[in-house]
Coordinates of C-alpha atoms in Angstrom, one line a residue:
Chain A
M1 CA -9.3 -24.4 -24.3
N2 CA -12.7 -23.3 -23.1
D3 CA -13.6 -26.9 -22.3
L4 CA -10.2 -27.5 -20.6
I5 CA -10.9 -24.5 -18.4
R6 CA -14.5 -25.4 -17.6
E7 CA -14.0 -29.1 -17.0
M8 CA -10.6 -29.2 -15.4
F9 CA -9.6 -25.9 -13.8
F10 CA -13.0 -24.7 -12.5
P11 CA -14.1 -27.8 -10.7
A12 CA -10.6 -28.4 -9.2
F13 CA -9.9 -24.8 -7.9
D14 CA -13.7 -24.3 -7.2
N15 CA -14.4 -21.1 -5.5
P16 CA -16.8 -18.2 -6.1
I17 CA -14.0 -15.8 -7.2
L18 CA -12.6 -17.9 -10.0
G19 CA -16.2 -19.0 -10.9
Q20 CA -17.0 -15.4 -11.9
G21 CA -15.0 -16.2 -15.1
L22 CA -13.9 -12.5 -15.5
D23 CA -10.6 -11.3 -16.9
A24 CA -9.5 -10.5 -13.3
A25 CA -10.6 -11.7 -10.0
S26 CA -12.1 -9.2 -7.6
L27 CA -10.8 -9.6 -4.1
H28 CA -11.5 -8.2 -0.7
V29 CA -8.4 -8.0 1.3
P30 CA -7.9 -6.9 4.9
P31 CA -6.6 -3.4 5.2
G32 CA -2.8 -2.9 5.7
R33 CA 0.2 -3.9 3.8
L34 CA 0.2 -6.6 1.4
A35 CA 2.9 -9.0 0.1
F36 CA 3.1 -9.9 -3.6
T37 CA 5.5 -12.5 -5.3
T38 CA 6.0 -14.8 -8.3
D39 CA 7.9 -17.8 -9.3
S40 CA 7.9 -20.1 -12.4
Y41 CA 8.3 -23.7 -11.9
V42 CA 10.2 -25.8 -14.6
V43 CA 11.2 -28.9 -12.4
K44 CA 12.2 -32.0 -14.3
P45 CA 10.7 -34.5 -14.0
L46 CA 7.2 -33.3 -13.2
F47 CA 6.8 -36.0 -10.5
F48 CA 9.4 -36.9 -8.0
P49 CA 9.4 -38.7 -4.5
G50 CA 7.6 -36.5 -2.0
G51 CA 6.1 -34.0 -4.5
D52 CA 5.4 -32.8 -8.1
I53 CA 5.4 -29.6 -10.1
G54 CA 1.9 -28.8 -8.8
S55 CA 2.3 -29.0 -5.1
M56 CA 5.7 -27.3 -5.6
A57 CA 4.1 -24.4 -7.6
V58 CA 1.8 -23.8 -4.7
Y59 CA 4.2 -24.3 -1.7
G60 CA 7.0 -22.4 -3.4
T61 CA 5.0 -19.2 -3.9
V62 CA 3.3 -19.6 -0.5
N63 CA 6.8 -19.9 1.0
D64 CA 8.0 -16.7 -0.6
L65 CA 5.1 -14.8 0.9
A66 CA 5.8 -16.3 4.4
M67 CA 9.5 -15.1 4.1
V68 CA 8.4 -11.6 4.6
G69 CA 6.0 -12.8 7.4
A70 CA 2.8 -12.5 5.2
R71 CA -0.2 -14.7 5.6
P72 CA -0.7 -16.1 2.1
L73 CA -4.3 -15.5 0.8
F74 CA -4.6 -15.8 -3.1
L75 CA -2.7 -17.4 -5.9
S76 CA -2.7 -17.1 -9.5
S77 CA -1.8 -20.0 -11.8
G78 CA -0.4 -19.7 -15.4
F79 CA 0.1 -23.0 -17.3
I80 CA 2.4 -23.3 -20.3
L81 CA 1.5 -26.8 -21.8
E82 CA 3.4 -28.6 -24.5
E83 CA 1.4 -30.0 -27.3
G84 CA 0.9 -33.8 -26.9
L85 CA 0.8 -33.6 -23.1
P86 CA -1.4 -36.5 -21.8
M87 CA -4.5 -34.9 -20.2
E88 CA -4.2 -37.5 -17.3
T89 CA -0.8 -35.8 -16.5
L90 CA -2.4 -32.5 -16.3
W91 CA -5.2 -33.8 -14.2
T92 CA -2.8 -35.2 -11.8
V93 CA -0.9 -32.0 -11.5
V94 CA -4.0 -29.9 -11.1
Q95 CA -5.4 -32.2 -8.4
S96 CA -2.0 -31.9 -6.5
M97 CA -2.4 -28.1 -6.7
R98 CA -5.8 -28.2 -5.3
L99 CA -4.7 -30.3 -2.4
A100 CA -1.7 -28.3 -1.7
A101 CA -3.7 -25.0 -1.9
E102 CA -6.1 -26.5 0.7
K103 CA -3.2 -27.6 3.0
A104 CA -1.5 -24.1 2.7
G105 CA -4.9 -22.3 3.2
V106 CA -4.8 -20.3 -0.1
T107 CA -7.4 -20.0 -2.9
I108 CA -6.5 -20.1 -6.6
V109 CA -8.5 -17.1 -7.9
T110 CA -7.2 -16.5 -11.4
G111 CA -5.4 -18.4 -14.2
D112 CA -4.4 -18.7 -17.7
T113 CA -3.3 -21.5 -20.1
K114 CA -1.2 -21.4 -23.2
V115 CA -0.2 -24.3 -25.4
V116 CA 3.0 -24.3 -27.3
D117 CA 4.1 -26.6 -30.0
H118 CA 5.8 -29.9 -29.4
G119 CA 9.5 -29.6 -28.8
K120 CA 9.0 -25.9 -27.7
G121 CA 8.1 -26.6 -24.1
D122 CA 8.6 -29.5 -21.9
G123 CA 5.3 -31.0 -20.7
I124 CA 4.2 -28.4 -18.1
F125 CA 5.6 -25.2 -16.9
I126 CA 3.7 -23.4 -14.0
N127 CA 3.9 -19.9 -12.9
T128 CA 2.1 -18.9 -9.6
A129 CA 1.8 -15.3 -8.3
G130 CA 0.7 -14.8 -4.7
I131 CA -0.8 -12.2 -2.5
G132 CA -0.6 -12.2 1.2
V133 CA -1.4 -9.8 4.1
L134 CA 1.1 -8.5 6.7
E135 CA -0.7 -8.7 10.0
H136 CA 2.1 -7.5 12.2
S137 CA 4.3 -4.6 12.6
L138 CA 7.7 -6.5 12.3
E139 CA 10.0 -5.4 9.5
I140 CA 11.5 -8.9 8.3
G141 CA 14.6 -8.8 6.0
P142 CA 18.3 -8.6 6.0
S143 CA 18.4 -5.0 7.1
Q144 CA 16.9 -6.2 10.6
V145 CA 19.6 -8.6 11.3
R146 CA 21.9 -7.7 14.3
K147 CA 25.2 -8.9 15.5
G148 CA 24.6 -11.7 18.1
D149 CA 21.4 -13.0 16.3
K150 CA 21.0 -16.7 16.3
I151 CA 20.3 -18.7 13.1
L152 CA 18.0 -21.5 13.2
V153 CA 17.0 -24.0 10.4
N154 CA 13.7 -26.0 10.4
G155 CA 15.1 -29.4 9.5
D156 CA 17.5 -31.6 7.6
I157 CA 18.9 -30.1 4.4
A158 CA 19.6 -31.1 0.8
R159 CA 16.7 -33.7 0.5
H160 CA 14.8 -32.0 -2.3
G161 CA 17.6 -31.8 -4.6
V162 CA 18.7 -35.5 -4.2
A163 CA 15.1 -36.7 -4.5
V164 CA 14.6 -34.9 -7.8
L165 CA 18.1 -36.0 -9.1
S166 CA 17.6 -39.6 -8.2
V167 CA 14.4 -39.9 -10.6
R168 CA 16.0 -37.7 -13.2
E169 CA 19.2 -39.6 -13.6
G170 CA 17.5 -42.9 -12.9
L171 CA 19.7 -43.4 -9.9
E172 CA 18.7 -46.2 -7.5
F173 CA 19.8 -45.9 -3.9
E174 CA 19.2 -48.4 -1.2
T175 CA 17.3 -45.7 0.8
H176 CA 14.2 -43.8 0.0
I177 CA 14.6 -40.0 -0.1
D178 CA 11.5 -37.8 -0.3
S179 CA 11.7 -34.1 -1.2
D180 CA 11.1 -31.8 1.8
S181 CA 8.6 -29.8 -0.1
A182 CA 6.1 -28.3 2.4
P183 CA 4.1 -25.1 3.1
L184 CA 6.0 -22.8 5.7
A185 CA 3.5 -19.9 6.4
D186 CA 1.9 -21.6 9.3
L187 CA 5.3 -22.1 11.0
V188 CA 6.3 -18.5 10.5
A189 CA 2.9 -17.4 11.8
T190 CA 3.4 -19.6 14.9
L191 CA 6.7 -17.9 15.6
I192 CA 5.4 -14.3 15.2
R193 CA 2.2 -14.9 17.2
A194 CA 4.3 -16.2 20.1
G195 CA 6.2 -12.9 20.1
I196 CA 9.4 -14.0 18.6
E197 CA 11.1 -11.0 17.1
V198 CA 11.9 -12.5 13.8
H199 CA 14.6 -10.4 12.2
C200 CA 14.9 -12.3 8.9
L201 CA 13.7 -15.4 7.1
R202 CA 14.7 -17.0 4.0
D203 CA 13.6 -20.2 2.2
L204 CA 16.5 -22.5 1.2
T205 CA 15.5 -23.2 -2.4
R206 CA 17.9 -22.9 -5.5
G207 CA 21.4 -22.5 -4.3
G208 CA 20.6 -24.2 -1.0
L209 CA 21.5 -23.0 2.6
A210 CA 24.8 -21.5 1.3
S211 CA 23.1 -19.1 -1.2
A212 CA 20.6 -18.0 1.4
L213 CA 23.2 -17.2 4.0
V214 CA 25.6 -15.6 1.6
E215 CA 22.8 -13.3 0.1
I216 CA 21.8 -12.3 3.7
A217 CA 25.3 -11.6 4.6
E218 CA 25.9 -9.4 1.6
Q219 CA 22.7 -7.6 1.7
A220 CA 23.1 -6.8 5.3
G221 CA 26.9 -6.3 5.4
L222 CA 27.5 -8.7 8.2
S223 CA 29.4 -11.9 8.9
I224 CA 27.8 -15.2 9.8
G225 CA 29.3 -18.2 11.4
I226 CA 27.8 -21.6 11.3
Q227 CA 29.1 -25.0 12.5
E228 CA 29.1 -28.1 10.4
K229 CA 28.5 -30.3 13.3
L230 CA 25.1 -28.5 14.1
L231 CA 23.8 -28.8 10.5
P232 CA 21.0 -31.4 10.1
C233 CA 21.5 -33.5 7.1
R234 CA 20.5 -37.1 6.9
A235 CA 23.3 -39.7 6.6
D236 CA 22.1 -41.1 3.4
V237 CA 21.6 -37.8 1.9
K238 CA 25.1 -36.7 2.9
A239 CA 26.6 -40.1 1.5
I240 CA 24.8 -39.6 -1.9
C241 CA 26.0 -36.0 -2.1
E242 CA 29.5 -37.2 -1.5
L243 CA 29.2 -40.0 -4.1
L244 CA 28.0 -37.4 -6.7
G245 CA 30.3 -34.6 -5.8
F246 CA 27.7 -32.3 -4.4
D247 CA 28.0 -30.1 -1.4
P248 CA 24.8 -30.5 0.7
L249 CA 25.2 -26.7 1.5
H250 CA 24.4 -26.0 -2.2
V251 CA 21.7 -28.5 -2.9
A252 CA 18.2 -27.1 -3.2
N253 CA 15.4 -27.5 -0.5
E254 CA 11.8 -26.8 -0.9
G255 CA 10.5 -26.8 2.6
R256 CA 13.4 -25.5 4.6
L257 CA 14.1 -21.9 5.8
V258 CA 16.5 -20.1 8.0
V259 CA 15.2 -17.9 10.9
F260 CA 17.3 -15.0 12.3
V261 CA 16.2 -14.2 16.0
P262 CA 17.7 -12.2 18.9
A263 CA 19.9 -14.5 21.0
Y264 CA 17.7 -14.1 24.0
Q265 CA 14.8 -15.7 22.1
A266 CA 16.6 -18.3 20.3
E267 CA 15.8 -21.2 22.8
R268 CA 12.1 -20.4 22.9
A269 CA 12.1 -20.1 19.0
L270 CA 13.6 -23.5 18.8
E271 CA 11.1 -25.1 21.2
L272 CA 8.2 -23.6 19.2
M273 CA 9.7 -24.9 15.9
K274 CA 10.3 -28.4 17.3
A275 CA 6.6 -28.5 18.3
H276 CA 5.5 -27.7 14.8
E277 CA 4.8 -30.1 12.0
Q278 CA 7.1 -28.5 9.6
A279 CA 10.1 -28.0 11.9
Q280 CA 10.5 -31.2 14.0
G281 CA 14.1 -31.4 13.1
A282 CA 14.9 -27.9 13.7
A283 CA 18.4 -26.9 15.0
L284 CA 20.5 -23.9 15.9
I285 CA 23.2 -23.7 13.3
G286 CA 25.1 -20.5 13.9
E287 CA 25.1 -16.9 14.6
V288 CA 25.9 -13.3 13.4
T289 CA 29.4 -12.7 14.4
A290 CA 30.1 -9.3 13.0
A291 CA 28.3 -6.3 11.6
D292 CA 29.2 -3.5 9.3
C293 CA 31.5 -5.4 7.2
R294 CA 31.6 -6.7 3.6
G295 CA 29.6 -9.6 4.6
Q296 CA 30.7 -13.2 4.5
V297 CA 29.8 -16.8 5.8
I298 CA 32.4 -18.9 7.6
M299 CA 31.6 -22.5 8.6
R300 CA 33.6 -24.3 11.3
S301 CA 34.2 -27.7 9.9
L302 CA 34.0 -31.0 11.6
I303 CA 37.7 -31.2 12.0
G304 CA 37.9 -27.6 13.4
G305 CA 39.0 -25.7 10.3
N306 CA 37.3 -22.4 9.0
R307 CA 35.9 -22.5 5.5
I308 CA 34.5 -19.6 3.6
V309 CA 31.1 -20.6 2.2
D310 CA 30.4 -19.3 -1.2
M311 CA 27.5 -19.0 -3.7
L312 CA 28.0 -21.4 -6.6
S313 CA 28.5 -19.7 -9.9
G314 CA 26.2 -21.3 -12.3
E315 CA 23.6 -23.9 -11.4
Q316 CA 24.8 -27.1 -9.7
L317 CA 21.5 -28.8 -10.5
P318 CA 19.5 -27.1 -13.3
R319 CA 15.7 -27.3 -13.3
I320 CA 15.5 -28.4 -9.7
C321 CA 12.5 -26.1 -9.0
Chain B
M1 CA 21.6 -15.7 -12.4
N2 CA 22.3 -13.3 -9.5
D3 CA 24.3 -11.2 -12.0
L4 CA 21.5 -11.2 -14.5
I5 CA 19.1 -10.0 -11.9
R6 CA 21.5 -7.3 -10.6
E7 CA 22.7 -6.1 -14.0
M8 CA 19.6 -6.3 -16.1
F9 CA 16.3 -6.5 -14.3
F10 CA 17.0 -4.2 -11.2
P11 CA 18.3 -1.2 -13.1
A12 CA 15.5 -1.6 -15.8
F13 CA 12.7 -2.0 -13.5
D14 CA 14.3 0.3 -11.0
N15 CA 12.0 1.1 -8.0
P16 CA 12.5 0.9 -4.3
I17 CA 10.1 -2.0 -3.7
L18 CA 11.8 -4.3 -6.3
G19 CA 15.2 -3.1 -5.0
Q20 CA 14.6 -4.5 -1.5
G21 CA 15.7 -7.9 -3.0
L22 CA 13.3 -9.8 -0.7
D23 CA 11.3 -13.1 -1.5
A24 CA 8.2 -11.0 -1.8
A25 CA 7.4 -7.3 -2.2
S26 CA 5.7 -5.4 0.4
L27 CA 3.1 -3.0 -1.0
H28 CA 0.9 -0.3 0.4
V29 CA -2.5 -0.5 -1.5
P30 CA -5.4 1.9 -1.1
P31 CA -8.3 0.3 1.0
G32 CA -11.1 -1.3 -0.9
R33 CA -11.5 -4.1 -3.4
L34 CA -8.5 -5.2 -5.5
A35 CA -8.3 -7.0 -8.9
F36 CA -5.9 -9.7 -9.5
T37 CA -5.0 -11.5 -12.7
T38 CA -2.3 -13.4 -14.6
D39 CA -1.3 -14.3 -18.3
S40 CA 1.5 -16.1 -19.8
Y41 CA 2.9 -14.9 -23.1
V42 CA 4.2 -17.3 -25.6
V43 CA 3.9 -15.2 -28.8
K44 CA 6.1 -16.4 -31.8
P45 CA 8.0 -14.5 -33.1
L46 CA 9.2 -12.4 -30.1
F47 CA 9.2 -9.3 -32.1
F48 CA 6.5 -8.1 -34.6
P49 CA 5.5 -4.9 -36.3
G50 CA 4.1 -2.6 -33.5
G51 CA 5.2 -4.6 -30.5
D52 CA 7.1 -7.5 -28.9
I53 CA 6.6 -10.1 -26.2
G54 CA 7.8 -7.6 -23.6
S55 CA 5.3 -4.8 -24.2
M56 CA 2.5 -7.4 -24.8
A57 CA 3.2 -8.9 -21.5
V58 CA 2.7 -5.6 -19.7
Y59 CA -0.3 -4.4 -21.7
G60 CA -2.0 -7.8 -21.8
T61 CA -2.2 -8.0 -18.0
V62 CA -2.8 -4.3 -17.4
N63 CA -5.8 -4.7 -19.9
D64 CA -7.2 -7.7 -18.0
L65 CA -7.2 -5.6 -14.9
A66 CA -8.8 -2.6 -16.8
M67 CA -11.7 -5.1 -17.9
V68 CA -13.0 -5.1 -14.4
G69 CA -12.7 -1.5 -14.1
A70 CA -9.5 -1.7 -12.0
R71 CA -6.6 0.9 -12.0
P72 CA -3.5 -1.2 -12.5
L73 CA -0.8 -0.7 -9.9
F74 CA 1.7 -3.5 -9.7
L75 CA 3.0 -6.2 -11.9
S76 CA 5.1 -9.4 -11.3
S77 CA 7.2 -10.8 -14.1
G78 CA 8.3 -14.4 -14.4
F79 CA 10.7 -15.2 -17.3
I80 CA 11.3 -18.7 -18.6
L81 CA 14.5 -18.4 -20.9
E82 CA 15.8 -21.1 -23.2
E83 CA 19.4 -21.9 -22.9
G84 CA 21.4 -20.2 -25.6
L85 CA 19.2 -17.1 -25.8
P86 CA 21.3 -14.0 -26.9
M87 CA 21.6 -11.6 -24.0
E88 CA 20.9 -8.7 -26.4
T89 CA 17.4 -10.2 -27.1
L90 CA 16.6 -10.4 -23.5
W91 CA 17.9 -6.9 -23.1
T92 CA 15.6 -5.5 -25.9
V93 CA 12.6 -7.3 -24.4
V94 CA 13.3 -6.1 -20.8
Q95 CA 13.6 -2.5 -22.0
S96 CA 10.3 -2.8 -23.9
M97 CA 8.7 -4.0 -20.7
R98 CA 10.1 -1.0 -18.9
L99 CA 8.9 1.5 -21.3
A100 CA 5.5 -0.3 -21.5
A101 CA 5.2 -0.2 -17.7
E102 CA 5.9 3.4 -17.8
K103 CA 3.2 4.1 -20.4
A104 CA 0.7 2.0 -18.6
G105 CA 1.6 3.5 -15.1
V106 CA 2.4 0.2 -13.3
T107 CA 5.4 -0.7 -11.3
I108 CA 7.1 -4.2 -11.8
V109 CA 7.7 -5.0 -8.1
T110 CA 8.7 -8.7 -8.0
G111 CA 10.1 -11.3 -10.5
D112 CA 11.7 -14.6 -11.1
T113 CA 13.9 -16.2 -13.8
K114 CA 14.2 -19.7 -14.8
V115 CA 16.4 -21.3 -17.5
V116 CA 15.5 -24.4 -19.4
D117 CA 17.7 -26.5 -21.6
H118 CA 18.0 -25.8 -25.3
G119 CA 15.1 -27.2 -27.2
K120 CA 12.8 -27.4 -24.0
G121 CA 11.6 -23.8 -24.4
D122 CA 11.4 -21.2 -27.2
G123 CA 13.6 -18.2 -26.6
I124 CA 11.5 -16.4 -24.0
F125 CA 8.2 -17.1 -22.3
I126 CA 6.9 -14.4 -19.9
N127 CA 4.2 -14.6 -17.2
T128 CA 2.9 -11.4 -15.6
A129 CA 0.5 -11.2 -12.8
G130 CA -1.1 -7.9 -11.9
I131 CA -2.8 -6.2 -9.0
G132 CA -5.2 -3.2 -9.4
V133 CA -7.5 -1.4 -7.4
L134 CA -11.2 -0.8 -7.8
E135 CA -12.0 2.9 -7.1
H136 CA -15.6 2.9 -8.1
S137 CA -18.8 1.1 -7.0
L138 CA -19.8 -0.3 -10.4
E139 CA -20.0 -4.0 -10.9
I140 CA -18.5 -4.7 -14.3
G141 CA -19.2 -8.0 -16.0
P142 CA -21.7 -10.0 -18.1
S143 CA -24.1 -10.2 -15.2
Q144 CA -24.7 -6.5 -15.4
V145 CA -25.6 -6.5 -19.1
R146 CA -29.2 -5.5 -19.9
K147 CA -31.5 -5.8 -23.0
G148 CA -31.1 -2.6 -25.0
D149 CA -27.4 -2.0 -24.1
K150 CA -25.4 -0.7 -26.8
I151 CA -22.1 -2.3 -27.8
L152 CA -19.0 -0.2 -28.7
V153 CA -15.5 -1.2 -29.9
N154 CA -12.5 1.1 -29.5
G155 CA -11.0 0.7 -33.1
D156 CA -10.5 -1.5 -36.1
I157 CA -10.2 -5.2 -35.5
A158 CA -7.9 -8.0 -36.5
R159 CA -4.6 -6.1 -36.9
H160 CA -2.6 -7.9 -34.2
G161 CA -3.2 -11.5 -35.6
V162 CA -2.3 -10.3 -39.1
A163 CA 0.9 -8.3 -38.0
V164 CA 2.3 -11.4 -36.0
L165 CA 1.4 -13.8 -38.8
S166 CA 3.0 -11.6 -41.5
V167 CA 6.5 -11.9 -39.8
R168 CA 6.0 -15.5 -38.7
E169 CA 5.1 -16.9 -42.1
G170 CA 7.4 -14.5 -43.9
L171 CA 4.5 -13.0 -45.8
E172 CA 5.1 -9.7 -47.6
F173 CA 2.3 -7.5 -48.1
E174 CA 2.3 -4.2 -50.0
T175 CA 1.0 -2.5 -47.1
H176 CA 2.4 -2.1 -43.5
I177 CA 0.3 -3.4 -40.7
D178 CA 1.1 -2.8 -37.1
S179 CA -0.3 -4.7 -34.2
D180 CA -2.9 -2.7 -32.2
S181 CA -1.2 -3.7 -28.9
A182 CA -1.8 -0.9 -26.3
P183 CA -2.7 -0.4 -22.8
L184 CA -6.5 0.3 -22.1
A185 CA -6.7 1.1 -18.5
D186 CA -6.8 4.9 -19.1
L187 CA -9.5 4.7 -21.6
V188 CA -11.7 2.7 -19.1
A189 CA -11.0 5.1 -16.3
T190 CA -12.0 8.0 -18.7
L191 CA -15.3 6.4 -19.2
I192 CA -16.0 5.7 -15.6
R193 CA -14.9 9.1 -14.4
A194 CA -17.2 10.7 -16.8
G195 CA -20.1 8.8 -15.2
I196 CA -20.6 6.2 -18.0
E197 CA -22.4 3.3 -16.3
V198 CA -20.2 0.6 -17.9
H199 CA -22.0 -2.6 -17.7
C200 CA -19.5 -4.9 -19.3
L201 CA -15.9 -4.9 -20.8
R202 CA -13.9 -7.5 -22.4
D203 CA -10.6 -7.2 -24.4
L204 CA -10.6 -8.8 -27.8
T205 CA -7.6 -11.0 -27.5
R206 CA -7.3 -14.7 -28.5
G207 CA -10.5 -15.8 -30.4
G208 CA -11.1 -12.1 -31.5
L209 CA -14.4 -10.1 -31.3
A210 CA -16.4 -13.2 -31.9
S211 CA -15.1 -15.2 -28.8
A212 CA -15.5 -12.1 -26.6
L213 CA -19.1 -11.5 -27.5
V214 CA -20.2 -15.1 -27.5
E215 CA -18.6 -15.6 -24.1
I216 CA -20.6 -12.7 -22.8
A217 CA -23.8 -13.8 -24.3
E218 CA -23.3 -17.3 -22.9
Q219 CA -22.3 -16.2 -19.4
A220 CA -25.2 -13.6 -19.3
G221 CA -27.9 -15.6 -21.1
L222 CA -28.7 -13.0 -23.6
S223 CA -28.7 -12.4 -27.4
I224 CA -26.5 -9.9 -29.1
G225 CA -27.0 -8.4 -32.6
I226 CA -24.1 -6.8 -34.4
Q227 CA -24.0 -5.3 -38.0
E228 CA -21.1 -6.2 -40.3
K229 CA -21.2 -2.8 -41.9
L230 CA -20.6 -1.1 -38.6
L231 CA -17.5 -3.2 -37.8
P232 CA -14.3 -1.2 -38.2
C233 CA -11.7 -3.2 -40.1
R234 CA -9.0 -1.9 -42.3
A235 CA -9.5 -2.7 -46.0
D236 CA -6.0 -4.2 -46.3
V237 CA -6.4 -6.3 -43.2
K238 CA -9.8 -7.6 -44.4
A239 CA -8.1 -8.4 -47.8
I240 CA -5.4 -10.3 -46.3
C241 CA -7.8 -12.2 -44.1
E242 CA -9.8 -13.1 -47.1
L243 CA -6.7 -14.3 -48.9
L244 CA -5.7 -16.4 -45.9
G245 CA -9.1 -17.9 -45.2
F246 CA -9.4 -16.1 -41.9
D247 CA -12.5 -14.4 -40.5
P248 CA -11.5 -11.0 -39.0
L249 CA -14.1 -11.8 -36.1
H250 CA -11.9 -14.5 -35.0
V251 CA -8.5 -12.9 -35.4
A252 CA -6.7 -11.8 -32.2
N253 CA -6.3 -8.1 -31.1
E254 CA -4.2 -6.8 -28.3
G255 CA -5.5 -3.2 -27.9
R256 CA -9.1 -3.6 -28.5
L257 CA -12.1 -3.9 -26.2
V258 CA -15.9 -4.0 -26.4
V259 CA -17.9 -1.9 -24.0
F260 CA -21.5 -2.4 -23.1
V261 CA -23.4 0.8 -21.9
P262 CA -27.0 1.7 -21.5
A263 CA -28.5 3.0 -24.5
Y264 CA -29.1 6.4 -23.3
Q265 CA -25.3 6.9 -22.6
A266 CA -24.0 5.3 -25.9
E267 CA -23.6 8.5 -27.9
R268 CA -21.7 10.2 -24.9
A269 CA -19.5 7.2 -24.4
L270 CA -18.7 7.1 -28.2
E271 CA -17.7 10.8 -28.0
L272 CA -15.4 10.2 -25.0
M273 CA -13.8 7.2 -26.7
K274 CA -13.1 9.0 -30.0
A275 CA -11.5 11.8 -28.0
H276 CA -9.1 9.2 -26.3
E277 CA -5.7 8.1 -27.9
Q278 CA -6.6 4.5 -27.7
A279 CA -10.1 4.8 -29.3
Q280 CA -9.9 7.3 -32.2
G281 CA -11.5 4.7 -34.4
A282 CA -14.2 3.8 -31.9
A283 CA -17.6 2.6 -33.2
L284 CA -21.0 1.4 -32.2
I285 CA -21.4 -2.1 -33.6
G286 CA -24.6 -3.5 -32.1
E287 CA -26.8 -4.0 -29.2
V288 CA -28.3 -6.6 -26.7
T289 CA -31.5 -7.7 -28.4
A290 CA -32.9 -10.2 -25.9
A291 CA -32.3 -11.3 -22.3
D292 CA -33.1 -14.5 -20.5
C293 CA -32.2 -16.9 -23.2
R294 CA -29.6 -19.4 -24.1
G295 CA -27.4 -16.6 -25.4
Q296 CA -26.2 -16.2 -29.0
V297 CA -24.6 -13.6 -31.2
I298 CA -26.2 -12.8 -34.6
M299 CA -24.4 -10.7 -37.3
R300 CA -26.4 -9.0 -40.0
S301 CA -24.2 -9.3 -43.0
L302 CA -23.4 -6.6 -45.6
I303 CA -25.9 -8.3 -47.9
G304 CA -28.7 -8.3 -45.3
G305 CA -28.5 -11.9 -44.2
N306 CA -28.2 -13.0 -40.5
R307 CA -25.3 -15.2 -39.5
I308 CA -24.8 -16.9 -36.2
V309 CA -21.4 -15.9 -34.8
D310 CA -19.6 -18.8 -33.3
M311 CA -16.4 -19.4 -31.2
L312 CA -13.9 -21.3 -33.1
S313 CA -13.1 -24.8 -31.8
G314 CA -9.4 -25.1 -31.6
E315 CA -7.0 -22.2 -32.3
Q316 CA -7.0 -20.4 -35.6
L317 CA -3.7 -18.9 -35.0
P318 CA -1.6 -20.7 -32.3
R319 CA 0.8 -18.7 -30.3
I320 CA -0.6 -15.3 -31.1
C321 CA -0.3 -13.9 -27.6

């Protein structure tokens, strides 16, 4: 274990804080409010088109920090390895984490590795926790959402779930579908720096767009209306979802978020997003239609009907993240 | 999953930060340096005499923060649950975490839960990450250790490993052995507040006292001498270790640490420790005998011989923490 740490983790995540080799990392953080979050990653398989468990474990936690408007600074990483895991597999995952951390501008400063017996794990599970700093005075969250707010999404939905499923189930499609896995903190920072009064943010992971919107509607006690014709979703992804009986609204994404902004800033926010690498396919998909209610999400369908959007009970796709 | 979070985790870990239900917790921390650490817990079985995976996941991470002299403030908790886990088991573990967090004075402010298929996990794995604040100007770590420093331990060694093993292997002893699992941050704070110039701290978990001392000797490039006759270890624990072919020096502890202090303060530090709930069995076990060397640990045995203390290669007891 000592050799593993010295020869694999220390060089890969090379930085002076981790290199101290202490029980806890000692950090200098800017004064002010901090954000703190954690996620475990159990995606199956470990590698999928457009990503792997390593990059996902970095981006996922970075994105959770970004959803409260924080600038991500530091990550921890905890590995649970199954006995018999090929070291090349671990190496590949660790290198992917290193690259993802560079891309997202975070430093992995502390870590831990445990090994469980064969048949008591599944290759690699990773937990990352993250610390970010809040460098603005906005409160971002469901409580800030107001009637009339416009809702933007940063690109086409449902790709991550379909990409993972395709390799897991050995499905072959005539088309190539990459996960949308990506870091979103810079996109959020771009909006805030430009003076957009971001009211609420949420990344569209497990449970998809539907879960994110229903959660916000319920937490804030307001009604949301979206339009199916405005929802960006690739035709091939939509076709595969139809074939498999999935609703793209419920399929997980890893690099997608919704942004709630005041109506008067919606156009400007959309422009800023489209100019950003992580939101070129951004779209306005709906608005907040009523406040002070029980909270629900209604989608106007392509044929003009109204449909209540629900959270799924149970998991549509287990181990997608 | 939403129900699980609402009905089990939120009430158990009840606090306003967690209750916000955001992707990341927003924290106010005192200005200054922070400490950050993580550990995953895969102990088998989940419940053992004197503790369980829940209390351990809190104390273990709290203790890692304490080992750099930090006051623990906030924890994250990430659960990986195996499908089919009885909900009562999870409930018991969560209640144990709640009590342990109260006892250790930390707040669980953010969390995550993943479920893996039956046979791909082992009941419950828990990751906790922790944030603490450094409220003193001491640098604590191997680099601060000096020739002549005295080495103190806060109680009898090897109980945790033997306690876990006894239930795992279904061994029945005529004696009752509880794990030493306990939070150590208050003990460390007591020493620092009293003006003890703590040079180095390390908790004696996986790999036991031997690994902790060898790591410090190697990291600092100094030699350490300890005396077997000064090592606190219960006679029944020692007898069981002998029977099973284990060396108590290598057996894991969960509430034990070594403290390196300047010689002139050793007596005072020992007094302070003995007056503290978590160190009533404290003892001076040795000293730093040479600096600027390759670094090794020598133990003078009961019969007067000198033995080089090594780290074990491989794990003596897998899944002990």
